mmCIF file of C-alpha atoms in Angstrom:
data_model
loop_
_atom_site.group_PDB
_atom_site.id
_atom_site.type_symbol
_atom_site.label_atom_id
_atom_site.label_comp_id
_atom_site.label_asym_id
_atom_site.label_seq_id
_atom_site.Cartn_x
_atom_site.Cartn_y
_atom_site.Cartn_z
ATOM 1 C CA MET D 207 -61.569 -11.639 35.618
ATOM 2 C CA THR D 208 -58.335 -10.217 36.975
ATOM 3 C CA GLU D 209 -56.174 -7.541 34.711
ATOM 4 C CA THR D 210 -52.545 -7.149 35.464
ATOM 5 C CA THR D 211 -50.474 -4.366 34.240
ATOM 6 C CA VAL D 212 -46.504 -4.768 33.800
ATOM 7 C CA GLY D 213 -44.328 -1.897 33.594
ATOM 8 C CA ILE D 214 -41.493 -2.219 31.437
ATOM 9 C CA GLY D 215 -40.015 0.922 31.355
ATOM 10 C CA GLY D 216 -37.299 2.366 29.027
ATOM 11 C CA ALA D 217 -36.611 -1.030 27.930
ATOM 12 C CA ALA D 218 -39.626 -0.536 25.524
ATOM 13 C CA GLU D 219 -37.384 2.182 23.393
ATOM 14 C CA SER D 220 -34.626 1.364 21.234
ATOM 15 C CA THR D 221 -31.256 1.268 23.515
ATOM 16 C CA ASP D 222 -27.786 2.057 21.373
ATOM 17 C CA MET D 223 -25.067 -0.254 22.561
ATOM 18 C CA VAL D 224 -21.276 0.664 22.272
ATOM 19 C CA LEU D 225 -19.335 -2.214 20.791
ATOM 20 C CA ASN D 226 -15.077 -2.503 20.657
ATOM 21 C CA ILE D 227 -13.735 -4.165 17.658
ATOM 22 C CA GLY D 228 -10.312 -4.620 18.548
ATOM 23 C CA PRO D 229 -7.641 -3.758 19.336
ATOM 24 C CA GLN D 230 -6.696 -7.310 19.142
ATOM 25 C CA HIS D 231 -9.812 -8.487 16.790
ATOM 26 C CA PRO D 232 -9.559 -10.698 13.573
ATOM 27 C CA SER D 233 -11.437 -8.114 11.802
ATOM 28 C CA THR D 234 -8.968 -5.333 12.249
ATOM 29 C CA HIS D 235 -5.834 -6.322 10.477
ATOM 30 C CA GLY D 236 -3.684 -5.951 13.813
ATOM 31 C CA VAL D 237 -4.055 -3.414 16.558
ATOM 32 C CA LEU D 238 -6.866 -1.127 15.271
ATOM 33 C CA ARG D 239 -9.860 -0.375 17.656
ATOM 34 C CA LEU D 240 -13.250 0.366 16.157
ATOM 35 C CA ARG D 241 -15.846 2.227 18.622
ATOM 36 C CA LEU D 242 -19.155 1.304 17.114
ATOM 37 C CA VAL D 243 -22.615 2.541 18.397
ATOM 38 C CA LEU D 244 -25.162 -0.094 17.292
ATOM 39 C CA ASP D 245 -28.882 -0.055 17.458
ATOM 40 C CA GLY D 246 -29.730 -3.811 17.311
ATOM 41 C CA GLU D 247 -27.746 -4.983 14.257
ATOM 42 C CA ARG D 248 -27.465 -1.631 12.591
ATOM 43 C CA ILE D 249 -24.055 0.551 12.806
ATOM 44 C CA GLN D 250 -25.231 3.855 13.977
ATOM 45 C CA HIS D 251 -21.725 5.559 14.329
ATOM 46 C CA ALA D 252 -18.099 4.210 13.780
ATOM 47 C CA GLU D 253 -15.117 5.933 14.934
ATOM 48 C CA PRO D 254 -11.212 4.473 14.084
ATOM 49 C CA VAL D 255 -8.957 4.522 17.207
ATOM 50 C CA VAL D 256 -5.606 4.623 16.075
ATOM 51 C CA GLY D 257 -2.240 4.860 18.046
ATOM 52 C CA TYR D 258 -1.826 1.596 19.407
ATOM 53 C CA MET D 259 1.263 0.429 16.979
ATOM 54 C CA HIS D 260 2.760 3.949 17.262
ATOM 55 C CA ARG D 261 6.728 3.932 16.903
ATOM 56 C CA GLY D 262 7.549 7.671 16.960
ATOM 57 C CA ALA D 263 9.505 7.307 13.691
ATOM 58 C CA GLU D 264 9.014 10.895 12.580
ATOM 59 C CA LYS D 265 10.587 12.284 15.863
ATOM 60 C CA LEU D 266 13.332 9.352 15.408
ATOM 61 C CA PHE D 267 14.069 10.781 12.061
ATOM 62 C CA GLU D 268 15.573 14.018 13.130
ATOM 63 C CA ALA D 269 18.031 11.866 15.345
ATOM 64 C CA ARG D 270 19.564 9.782 12.645
ATOM 65 C CA ASP D 271 21.356 10.741 9.406
ATOM 66 C CA TYR D 272 20.256 10.464 5.706
ATOM 67 C CA ARG D 273 21.471 7.039 5.516
ATOM 68 C CA GLN D 274 19.684 5.905 8.593
ATOM 69 C CA ILE D 275 16.614 7.140 7.958
ATOM 70 C CA ILE D 276 15.753 4.626 5.065
ATOM 71 C CA MET D 277 15.767 1.781 7.857
ATOM 72 C CA LEU D 278 13.007 3.578 9.803
ATOM 73 C CA ALA D 279 10.989 4.565 6.959
ATOM 74 C CA ASN D 280 10.833 1.222 5.353
ATOM 75 C CA ARG D 281 8.937 -0.551 7.876
ATOM 76 C CA HIS D 282 5.494 1.479 8.451
ATOM 77 C CA ASP D 283 3.822 -0.407 5.973
ATOM 78 C CA TRP D 284 5.514 -3.763 5.973
ATOM 79 C CA LEU D 285 3.882 -4.864 2.782
ATOM 80 C CA SER D 286 5.358 -2.291 0.753
ATOM 81 C CA ALA D 287 8.969 -2.057 2.174
ATOM 82 C CA PHE D 288 11.018 -1.051 -1.106
ATOM 83 C CA SER D 289 8.534 1.479 -2.027
ATOM 84 C CA ASN D 290 8.208 3.384 1.500
ATOM 85 C CA GLU D 291 12.448 3.430 1.041
ATOM 86 C CA LEU D 292 12.276 4.965 -2.573
ATOM 87 C CA GLY D 293 9.997 8.240 -1.325
ATOM 88 C CA VAL D 294 12.620 9.359 1.172
ATOM 89 C CA VAL D 295 15.653 8.708 -1.208
ATOM 90 C CA LEU D 296 13.485 10.533 -3.758
ATOM 91 C CA GLY D 297 12.996 13.636 -1.503
ATOM 92 C CA VAL D 298 16.751 13.694 -0.340
ATOM 93 C CA GLU D 299 18.062 13.545 -4.015
ATOM 94 C CA ARG D 300 15.853 16.555 -4.723
ATOM 95 C CA MET D 301 17.160 18.253 -1.780
ATOM 96 C CA LEU D 302 20.686 17.733 -3.279
ATOM 97 C CA GLY D 303 19.846 17.991 -6.651
ATOM 98 C CA MET D 304 21.195 14.810 -7.355
ATOM 99 C CA GLU D 305 20.955 12.818 -10.793
ATOM 100 C CA VAL D 306 20.757 9.254 -10.311
ATOM 101 C CA PRO D 307 22.309 6.605 -12.971
ATOM 102 C CA GLU D 308 19.755 5.540 -15.592
ATOM 103 C CA ARG D 309 20.326 1.985 -14.595
ATOM 104 C CA ALA D 310 19.583 2.770 -11.162
ATOM 105 C CA VAL D 311 16.224 4.280 -12.473
ATOM 106 C CA TRP D 312 14.983 1.556 -14.455
ATOM 107 C CA THR D 313 15.879 -1.039 -11.747
ATOM 108 C CA ARG D 314 14.166 0.992 -9.289
ATOM 109 C CA THR D 315 10.919 1.018 -11.146
ATOM 110 C CA LEU D 316 11.120 -2.503 -11.750
ATOM 111 C CA LEU D 317 11.604 -3.239 -7.984
ATOM 112 C CA ALA D 318 8.644 -0.727 -6.884
ATOM 113 C CA GLU D 319 6.366 -2.764 -9.210
ATOM 114 C CA LEU D 320 7.489 -6.479 -7.872
ATOM 115 C CA ASN D 321 6.888 -4.756 -4.418
ATOM 116 C CA ARG D 322 3.389 -3.418 -5.710
ATOM 117 C CA VAL D 323 2.515 -7.013 -7.043
ATOM 118 C CA LEU D 324 3.772 -8.532 -3.175
ATOM 119 C CA ASN D 325 1.352 -6.165 -1.748
ATOM 120 C CA HIS D 326 -1.620 -6.777 -3.637
ATOM 121 C CA LEU D 327 -1.207 -10.646 -3.643
ATOM 122 C CA MET D 328 -1.444 -10.428 0.160
ATOM 123 C CA PHE D 329 -4.724 -8.703 0.117
ATOM 124 C CA LEU D 330 -6.010 -11.033 -2.951
ATOM 125 C CA GLY D 331 -5.511 -13.960 -0.862
ATOM 126 C CA SER D 332 -7.085 -12.363 2.702
ATOM 127 C CA TYR D 333 -9.883 -10.754 1.904
ATOM 128 C CA PRO D 334 -11.614 -13.478 0.901
ATOM 129 C CA LEU D 335 -10.269 -15.082 3.539
ATOM 130 C CA GLU D 336 -12.006 -13.108 5.868
ATOM 131 C CA LEU D 337 -15.248 -13.476 4.281
ATOM 132 C CA GLY D 338 -15.181 -17.134 4.734
ATOM 133 C CA GLY D 339 -12.856 -18.499 1.476
ATOM 134 C CA ILE D 340 -9.734 -20.576 2.774
ATOM 135 C CA THR D 341 -8.371 -21.510 -0.657
ATOM 136 C CA PRO D 342 -7.214 -18.154 -2.395
ATOM 137 C CA VAL D 343 -4.654 -17.322 0.587
ATOM 138 C CA PHE D 344 -2.881 -20.174 -0.278
ATOM 139 C CA HIS D 345 -2.531 -19.290 -3.901
ATOM 140 C CA ALA D 346 -1.593 -16.050 -3.011
ATOM 141 C CA PHE D 347 1.098 -17.219 -0.841
ATOM 142 C CA ARG D 348 2.498 -19.447 -3.664
ATOM 143 C CA GLU D 349 2.582 -16.551 -6.061
ATOM 144 C CA ARG D 350 4.142 -14.298 -3.425
ATOM 145 C CA GLU D 351 6.958 -16.672 -2.889
ATOM 146 C CA GLU D 352 7.907 -16.620 -6.500
ATOM 147 C CA LEU D 353 8.500 -13.171 -6.386
ATOM 148 C CA GLN D 354 9.834 -13.162 -2.768
ATOM 149 C CA ASN D 355 12.864 -15.417 -4.002
ATOM 150 C CA VAL D 356 14.100 -12.959 -6.764
ATOM 151 C CA MET D 357 13.764 -10.008 -4.297
ATOM 152 C CA GLU D 358 15.831 -11.724 -1.448
ATOM 153 C CA GLU D 359 18.035 -12.673 -3.972
ATOM 154 C CA ILE D 360 18.572 -9.182 -4.931
ATOM 155 C CA SER D 361 18.835 -7.186 -1.251
ATOM 156 C CA GLY D 362 19.190 -9.964 1.329
ATOM 157 C CA GLY D 363 16.009 -9.492 3.066
ATOM 158 C CA ARG D 364 12.289 -10.999 2.599
ATOM 159 C CA MET D 365 10.584 -8.009 3.859
ATOM 160 C CA HIS D 366 12.667 -5.070 4.749
ATOM 161 C CA TYR D 367 15.112 -4.829 1.899
ATOM 162 C CA MET D 368 17.145 -1.597 2.807
ATOM 163 C CA PHE D 369 18.103 -1.518 -1.127
ATOM 164 C CA ASN D 370 17.752 1.826 -2.080
ATOM 165 C CA ARG D 371 20.460 4.741 -1.144
ATOM 166 C CA VAL D 372 20.649 7.702 -1.975
ATOM 167 C CA GLY D 373 22.144 8.031 -5.230
ATOM 168 C CA GLY D 374 20.712 4.810 -6.376
ATOM 169 C CA LEU D 375 20.800 1.382 -5.153
ATOM 170 C CA LYS D 376 22.658 -0.450 -2.809
ATOM 171 C CA GLU D 377 24.593 -2.858 -5.738
ATOM 172 C CA ASP D 378 24.290 -3.908 -9.058
ATOM 173 C CA LEU D 379 22.101 -7.018 -9.961
ATOM 174 C CA PRO D 380 23.565 -10.465 -9.546
ATOM 175 C CA ALA D 381 24.593 -12.382 -12.901
ATOM 176 C CA GLY D 382 21.619 -13.889 -14.176
ATOM 177 C CA TRP D 383 19.109 -12.512 -11.970
ATOM 178 C CA LEU D 384 17.040 -10.561 -14.848
ATOM 179 C CA GLY D 385 16.304 -13.994 -16.390
ATOM 180 C CA ARG D 386 15.248 -15.452 -13.297
ATOM 181 C CA ALA D 387 13.103 -12.440 -12.272
ATOM 182 C CA ARG D 388 11.356 -12.808 -15.685
ATOM 183 C CA HIS D 389 10.369 -16.597 -14.905
ATOM 184 C CA ALA D 390 9.041 -15.499 -11.899
ATOM 185 C CA VAL D 391 7.010 -12.714 -13.493
ATOM 186 C CA CYS D 392 5.852 -15.443 -16.120
ATOM 187 C CA GLU D 393 4.964 -18.050 -13.425
ATOM 188 C CA VAL D 394 2.519 -15.702 -11.413
ATOM 189 C CA ARG D 395 1.139 -14.073 -14.416
ATOM 190 C CA SER D 396 0.254 -17.479 -15.806
ATOM 191 C CA ARG D 397 -1.541 -18.387 -12.417
ATOM 192 C CA MET D 398 -3.524 -14.912 -11.662
ATOM 193 C CA ASP D 399 -6.566 -16.116 -13.952
ATOM 194 C CA VAL D 400 -7.021 -18.033 -10.561
ATOM 195 C CA PHE D 401 -8.307 -15.117 -8.605
ATOM 196 C CA ASP D 402 -10.753 -14.247 -11.690
ATOM 197 C CA ARG D 403 -12.139 -17.769 -11.644
ATOM 198 C CA LEU D 404 -12.208 -18.791 -8.004
ATOM 199 C CA VAL D 405 -12.974 -15.354 -6.336
ATOM 200 C CA LEU D 406 -14.639 -12.909 -8.845
ATOM 201 C CA GLY D 407 -16.599 -15.843 -10.057
ATOM 202 C CA ASN D 408 -17.910 -17.198 -6.631
ATOM 203 C CA GLU D 409 -21.678 -16.014 -6.412
ATOM 204 C CA ILE D 410 -20.929 -16.180 -2.629
ATOM 205 C CA PHE D 411 -18.214 -13.771 -2.859
ATOM 206 C CA ARG D 412 -20.204 -11.432 -5.135
ATOM 207 C CA GLY D 413 -23.075 -11.544 -3.156
ATOM 208 C CA ARG D 414 -21.103 -10.278 0.061
ATOM 209 C CA THR D 415 -19.757 -7.394 -1.798
ATOM 210 C CA ARG D 416 -21.605 -6.063 -4.444
ATOM 211 C CA GLY D 417 -23.197 -2.728 -3.307
ATOM 212 C CA ILE D 418 -21.825 -3.299 0.011
ATOM 213 C CA GLY D 419 -19.814 -0.406 1.609
ATOM 214 C CA VAL D 420 -20.227 2.230 -1.326
ATOM 215 C CA LEU D 421 -18.367 5.241 -0.915
ATOM 216 C CA SER D 422 -18.880 8.428 -2.676
ATOM 217 C CA ARG D 423 -16.377 10.737 -4.739
ATOM 218 C CA GLU D 424 -17.107 13.558 -2.530
ATOM 219 C CA ALA D 425 -15.918 11.506 0.387
ATOM 220 C CA VAL D 426 -13.015 10.451 -1.160
ATOM 221 C CA HIS D 427 -11.749 14.041 -1.994
ATOM 222 C CA GLY D 428 -13.009 15.119 1.504
ATOM 223 C CA TYR D 429 -11.030 12.336 3.764
ATOM 224 C CA GLY D 430 -7.871 12.442 1.425
ATOM 225 C CA VAL D 431 -8.657 8.745 -0.025
ATOM 226 C CA SER D 432 -6.326 7.832 -2.567
ATOM 227 C CA GLY D 433 -5.428 4.529 -4.517
ATOM 228 C CA PRO D 434 -7.152 1.609 -5.645
ATOM 229 C CA ILE D 435 -9.874 2.541 -3.163
ATOM 230 C CA ALA D 436 -10.154 6.115 -4.529
ATOM 231 C CA ARG D 437 -10.121 4.751 -8.520
ATOM 232 C CA ALA D 438 -12.686 2.274 -7.364
ATOM 233 C CA CYS D 439 -14.857 5.540 -6.803
ATOM 234 C CA GLY D 440 -14.274 6.675 -10.060
ATOM 235 C CA VAL D 441 -11.413 9.117 -9.147
ATOM 236 C CA ASP D 442 -9.108 8.706 -11.972
ATOM 237 C CA PHE D 443 -5.699 9.627 -10.616
ATOM 238 C CA ASP D 444 -2.415 7.845 -10.612
ATOM 239 C CA LEU D 445 0.745 9.731 -9.665
ATOM 240 C CA ARG D 446 2.815 7.132 -11.906
ATOM 241 C CA ARG D 447 0.641 8.655 -14.900
ATOM 242 C CA ASP D 448 -0.341 12.221 -13.883
ATOM 243 C CA GLU D 449 3.072 13.296 -12.090
ATOM 244 C CA PRO D 450 5.504 10.701 -13.396
ATOM 245 C CA TYR D 451 8.572 9.752 -11.390
ATOM 246 C CA LEU D 452 11.226 7.288 -12.137
ATOM 247 C CA ALA D 453 11.195 6.150 -15.380
ATOM 248 C CA TYR D 454 7.152 6.089 -15.524
ATOM 249 C CA ALA D 455 7.194 8.787 -18.378
ATOM 250 C CA GLU D 456 8.480 6.119 -20.687
ATOM 251 C CA LEU D 457 6.299 3.571 -19.707
ATOM 252 C CA GLN D 458 2.579 5.199 -20.386
ATOM 253 C CA ASP D 459 1.916 2.937 -23.289
ATOM 254 C CA THR D 460 2.038 -0.022 -20.545
ATOM 255 C CA LEU D 461 0.453 1.554 -17.461
ATOM 256 C CA ARG D 462 -2.898 1.730 -17.249
ATOM 257 C CA VAL D 463 -4.728 3.257 -14.550
ATOM 258 C CA VAL D 464 -7.687 0.902 -13.528
ATOM 259 C CA THR D 465 -10.976 2.774 -12.376
ATOM 260 C CA ARG D 466 -14.541 1.711 -11.585
ATOM 261 C CA GLU D 467 -17.684 3.845 -10.696
ATOM 262 C CA GLU D 468 -19.356 1.632 -8.185
ATOM 263 C CA GLY D 469 -17.392 2.366 -5.307
ATOM 264 C CA ASP D 470 -18.241 -0.765 -3.405
ATOM 265 C CA CYS D 471 -16.336 -3.835 -1.984
ATOM 266 C CA LEU D 472 -16.329 -5.371 -5.268
ATOM 267 C CA ALA D 473 -15.328 -2.838 -7.453
ATOM 268 C CA ARG D 474 -12.504 -2.181 -4.724
ATOM 269 C CA PHE D 475 -11.160 -5.772 -5.290
ATOM 270 C CA GLU D 476 -11.601 -5.611 -8.869
ATOM 271 C CA CYS D 477 -9.254 -2.402 -8.975
ATOM 272 C CA LEU D 478 -6.906 -4.112 -6.985
ATOM 273 C CA LEU D 479 -6.804 -7.697 -9.183
ATOM 274 C CA GLU D 480 -6.459 -5.547 -12.524
ATOM 275 C CA GLN D 481 -3.830 -3.380 -11.093
ATOM 276 C CA THR D 482 -1.791 -6.493 -10.334
ATOM 277 C CA HIS D 483 -2.190 -7.735 -13.858
ATOM 278 C CA ASN D 484 -0.803 -4.189 -14.584
ATOM 279 C CA SER D 485 2.344 -4.548 -12.516
ATOM 280 C CA LEU D 486 3.421 -7.668 -13.916
ATOM 281 C CA ASP D 487 3.263 -6.143 -17.383
ATOM 282 C CA LEU D 488 5.205 -2.882 -16.234
ATOM 283 C CA ALA D 489 7.749 -5.349 -14.761
ATOM 284 C CA ASP D 490 8.285 -6.974 -18.153
ATOM 285 C CA ALA D 491 8.756 -3.666 -19.763
ATOM 286 C CA CYS D 492 11.119 -2.534 -17.271
ATOM 287 C CA LEU D 493 13.182 -5.731 -17.466
ATOM 288 C CA ASP D 494 13.230 -5.181 -21.684
ATOM 289 C CA ARG D 495 14.905 -1.907 -20.933
ATOM 290 C CA ILE D 496 17.426 -2.951 -18.233
ATOM 291 C CA ALA D 497 18.343 -5.910 -20.677
ATOM 292 C CA GLU D 498 19.188 -3.106 -23.509
ATOM 293 C CA LEU D 499 21.103 -0.589 -21.503
ATOM 294 C CA PRO D 500 24.680 -1.025 -21.511
ATOM 295 C CA PRO D 501 26.656 -1.909 -18.172
ATOM 296 C CA GLY D 502 27.259 1.416 -15.715
ATOM 297 C CA PRO D 503 26.824 2.609 -12.549
ATOM 298 C CA ILE D 504 24.063 1.715 -10.347
ATOM 299 C CA ASN D 505 24.562 4.709 -7.555
ATOM 300 C CA GLN D 506 26.425 7.834 -7.244
ATOM 301 C CA ARG D 507 29.515 8.128 -4.928
ATOM 302 C CA LEU D 508 28.578 10.260 -1.949
ATOM 303 C CA PRO D 509 30.671 11.903 0.821
ATOM 304 C CA LYS D 510 31.384 10.193 4.161
ATOM 305 C CA VAL D 511 29.255 12.869 5.941
ATOM 306 C CA LEU D 512 26.044 13.544 3.739
ATOM 307 C CA LYS D 513 24.247 16.850 4.571
ATOM 308 C CA ALA D 514 21.432 18.170 2.559
ATOM 309 C CA PRO D 515 21.343 22.089 1.978
ATOM 310 C CA GLU D 516 19.203 24.385 3.954
ATOM 311 C CA GLY D 517 15.675 24.380 2.648
ATOM 312 C CA THR D 518 12.439 22.295 2.344
ATOM 313 C CA THR D 519 10.913 19.969 -0.436
ATOM 314 C CA TYR D 520 7.938 17.427 -0.897
ATOM 315 C CA ALA D 521 8.383 14.298 -2.632
ATOM 316 C CA TRP D 522 5.233 11.926 -3.230
ATOM 317 C CA THR D 523 4.819 8.656 -4.619
ATOM 318 C CA GLU D 524 2.244 6.048 -5.839
ATOM 319 C CA ASN D 525 2.824 3.460 -3.199
ATOM 320 C CA PRO D 526 0.887 0.459 -3.621
ATOM 321 C CA LEU D 527 -2.145 1.302 -0.979
ATOM 322 C CA GLY D 528 -2.085 4.706 -2.288
ATOM 323 C CA ILE D 529 -0.200 8.071 -2.255
ATOM 324 C CA ASN D 530 2.749 8.504 0.395
ATOM 325 C CA GLY D 531 3.841 12.090 0.918
ATOM 326 C CA TYR D 532 7.484 12.931 2.425
ATOM 327 C CA TYR D 533 7.631 16.787 3.573
ATOM 328 C CA LEU D 534 11.639 17.231 4.456
ATOM 329 C CA VAL D 535 12.759 20.216 5.962
ATOM 330 C CA SER D 536 16.828 20.805 6.203
ATOM 331 C CA LYS D 537 18.934 23.208 8.334
ATOM 332 C CA GLY D 538 22.000 21.937 6.308
ATOM 333 C CA GLU D 539 22.932 19.165 9.094
ATOM 334 C CA LYS D 540 23.437 15.360 8.734
ATOM 335 C CA THR D 541 20.131 14.639 10.071
ATOM 336 C CA PRO D 542 16.694 16.017 8.859
ATOM 337 C CA TYR D 543 15.414 19.149 10.953
ATOM 338 C CA ARG D 544 11.800 17.559 10.131
ATOM 339 C CA LEU D 545 10.362 14.951 7.746
ATOM 340 C CA LYS D 546 6.675 14.525 7.877
ATOM 341 C CA LEU D 547 5.134 11.161 6.454
ATOM 342 C CA ARG D 548 1.952 11.213 4.677
ATOM 343 C CA SER D 549 0.906 7.598 4.772
ATOM 344 C CA ALA D 550 -2.038 6.143 2.644
ATOM 345 C CA SER D 551 -3.563 3.864 5.051
ATOM 346 C CA TYR D 552 -4.350 6.893 7.528
ATOM 347 C CA ASN D 553 -6.122 9.063 5.147
ATOM 348 C CA ASN D 554 -8.190 5.887 3.872
ATOM 349 C CA ILE D 555 -9.093 4.188 7.458
ATOM 350 C CA GLN D 556 -11.121 7.739 7.913
ATOM 351 C CA ALA D 557 -13.295 6.937 5.376
ATOM 352 C CA LEU D 558 -14.884 4.213 7.967
ATOM 353 C CA THR D 559 -16.794 7.159 9.594
ATOM 354 C CA GLU D 560 -18.708 7.459 6.278
ATOM 355 C CA LEU D 561 -18.733 3.758 5.213
ATOM 356 C CA LEU D 562 -19.902 1.994 8.210
ATOM 357 C CA PRO D 563 -23.118 3.951 9.633
ATOM 358 C CA GLY D 564 -26.128 2.836 8.264
ATOM 359 C CA THR D 565 -24.659 -0.803 7.401
ATOM 360 C CA LEU D 566 -25.150 -4.120 9.232
ATOM 361 C CA VAL D 567 -22.524 -5.559 11.678
ATOM 362 C CA ALA D 568 -22.158 -8.643 9.376
ATOM 363 C CA ASP D 569 -21.035 -6.208 6.723
ATOM 364 C CA MET D 570 -18.663 -4.734 8.733
ATOM 365 C CA VAL D 571 -15.819 -7.115 8.144
ATOM 366 C CA ALA D 572 -16.600 -6.894 4.302
ATOM 367 C CA ILE D 573 -16.055 -3.261 4.282
ATOM 368 C CA LEU D 574 -13.144 -3.183 6.817
ATOM 369 C CA GLY D 575 -11.146 -5.682 4.697
ATOM 370 C CA SER D 576 -11.648 -3.799 1.298
ATOM 371 C CA LEU D 577 -9.905 -0.974 2.452
ATOM 372 C CA PHE D 578 -6.553 -2.872 1.857
ATOM 373 C CA PHE D 579 -4.425 -1.081 5.100
ATOM 374 C CA VAL D 580 -1.822 -1.686 6.832
ATOM 375 C CA VAL D 581 -1.912 -0.500 10.651
ATOM 376 C CA GLY D 582 1.555 0.320 10.849
ATOM 377 C CA ASP D 583 0.900 2.589 7.947
ATOM 378 C CA ILE D 584 -1.800 4.183 10.094
ATOM 379 C CA ASP D 585 0.389 4.748 12.767
ATOM 380 C CA LYS D 586 3.873 5.316 11.549
#
């Protein structure tokens, strides 16, 4: 009998493999790169690599006057352009000690909530699509078109509205617009149960998301995660309720802060969906109040050259994806000396280093999609 021994060397031991997802990959929502270290099908280490869309907006702020920086600021989260503009003008108005007309305050609140619904509808449709369900995205885009039409009518833009101004809004509402906006909100609300039945009622969707990508409350605080992702982990914090701005102090009876305790992909989707329902209710409440207001100005008259007094201020808003912060430093000139932007997606995406290790590659898409981020909001 002949016995043969074959040496297999290091191949007998497990070998880590480095896998790059992106920067151009269907799972990455754009030009994000994920550097994964794998042991077989299980992720051992995850590193989000950002910066592929960096525009240098914060540096450009320093070379633009206070009217022009609104255009730069509304583009980083292209699904939330109106809300992005809002934080900038609130910061400048605070520096100037400027009082905004009541009509502008309520109209801003209305448009911010309509913009929130537009943002959430995109993720409510695209997230099931990433898990293999193509139908919800068609419903989401139909509802988005209803709201896009009224937003386009009032501002002239479909994505980058440029409707905010320091001191108020660009112009008053068109004749009959309130009725058309109310009809659009009613139409969208009447069909929102599609997502409850078609998505949340789907056992495959629930199987792919329940118990997957659980984020702890400690990790939320450690990484500065905010918005629906944080609230899905039981972090009960919403600036609209806890530090009200615009007209939210008068909307506390309508505003609901949606939370969950599970912290998984399913909880994040449920928070997003319930928050969309509530934003439609808030929009209706704003429409009712605007209809009761007497005719009046929608903005303040500004000097030809607008200069903010020397000093610093910090304004923050509850954007659709989480907390946006604006740290403004002025030297008394017509341009900001420094305007630092704290965007929601940048902090939220860092949680991937905590979420992905220990999970399977097959679950990576479910986890990544449930973080509801926009790559431009990461890179600014």
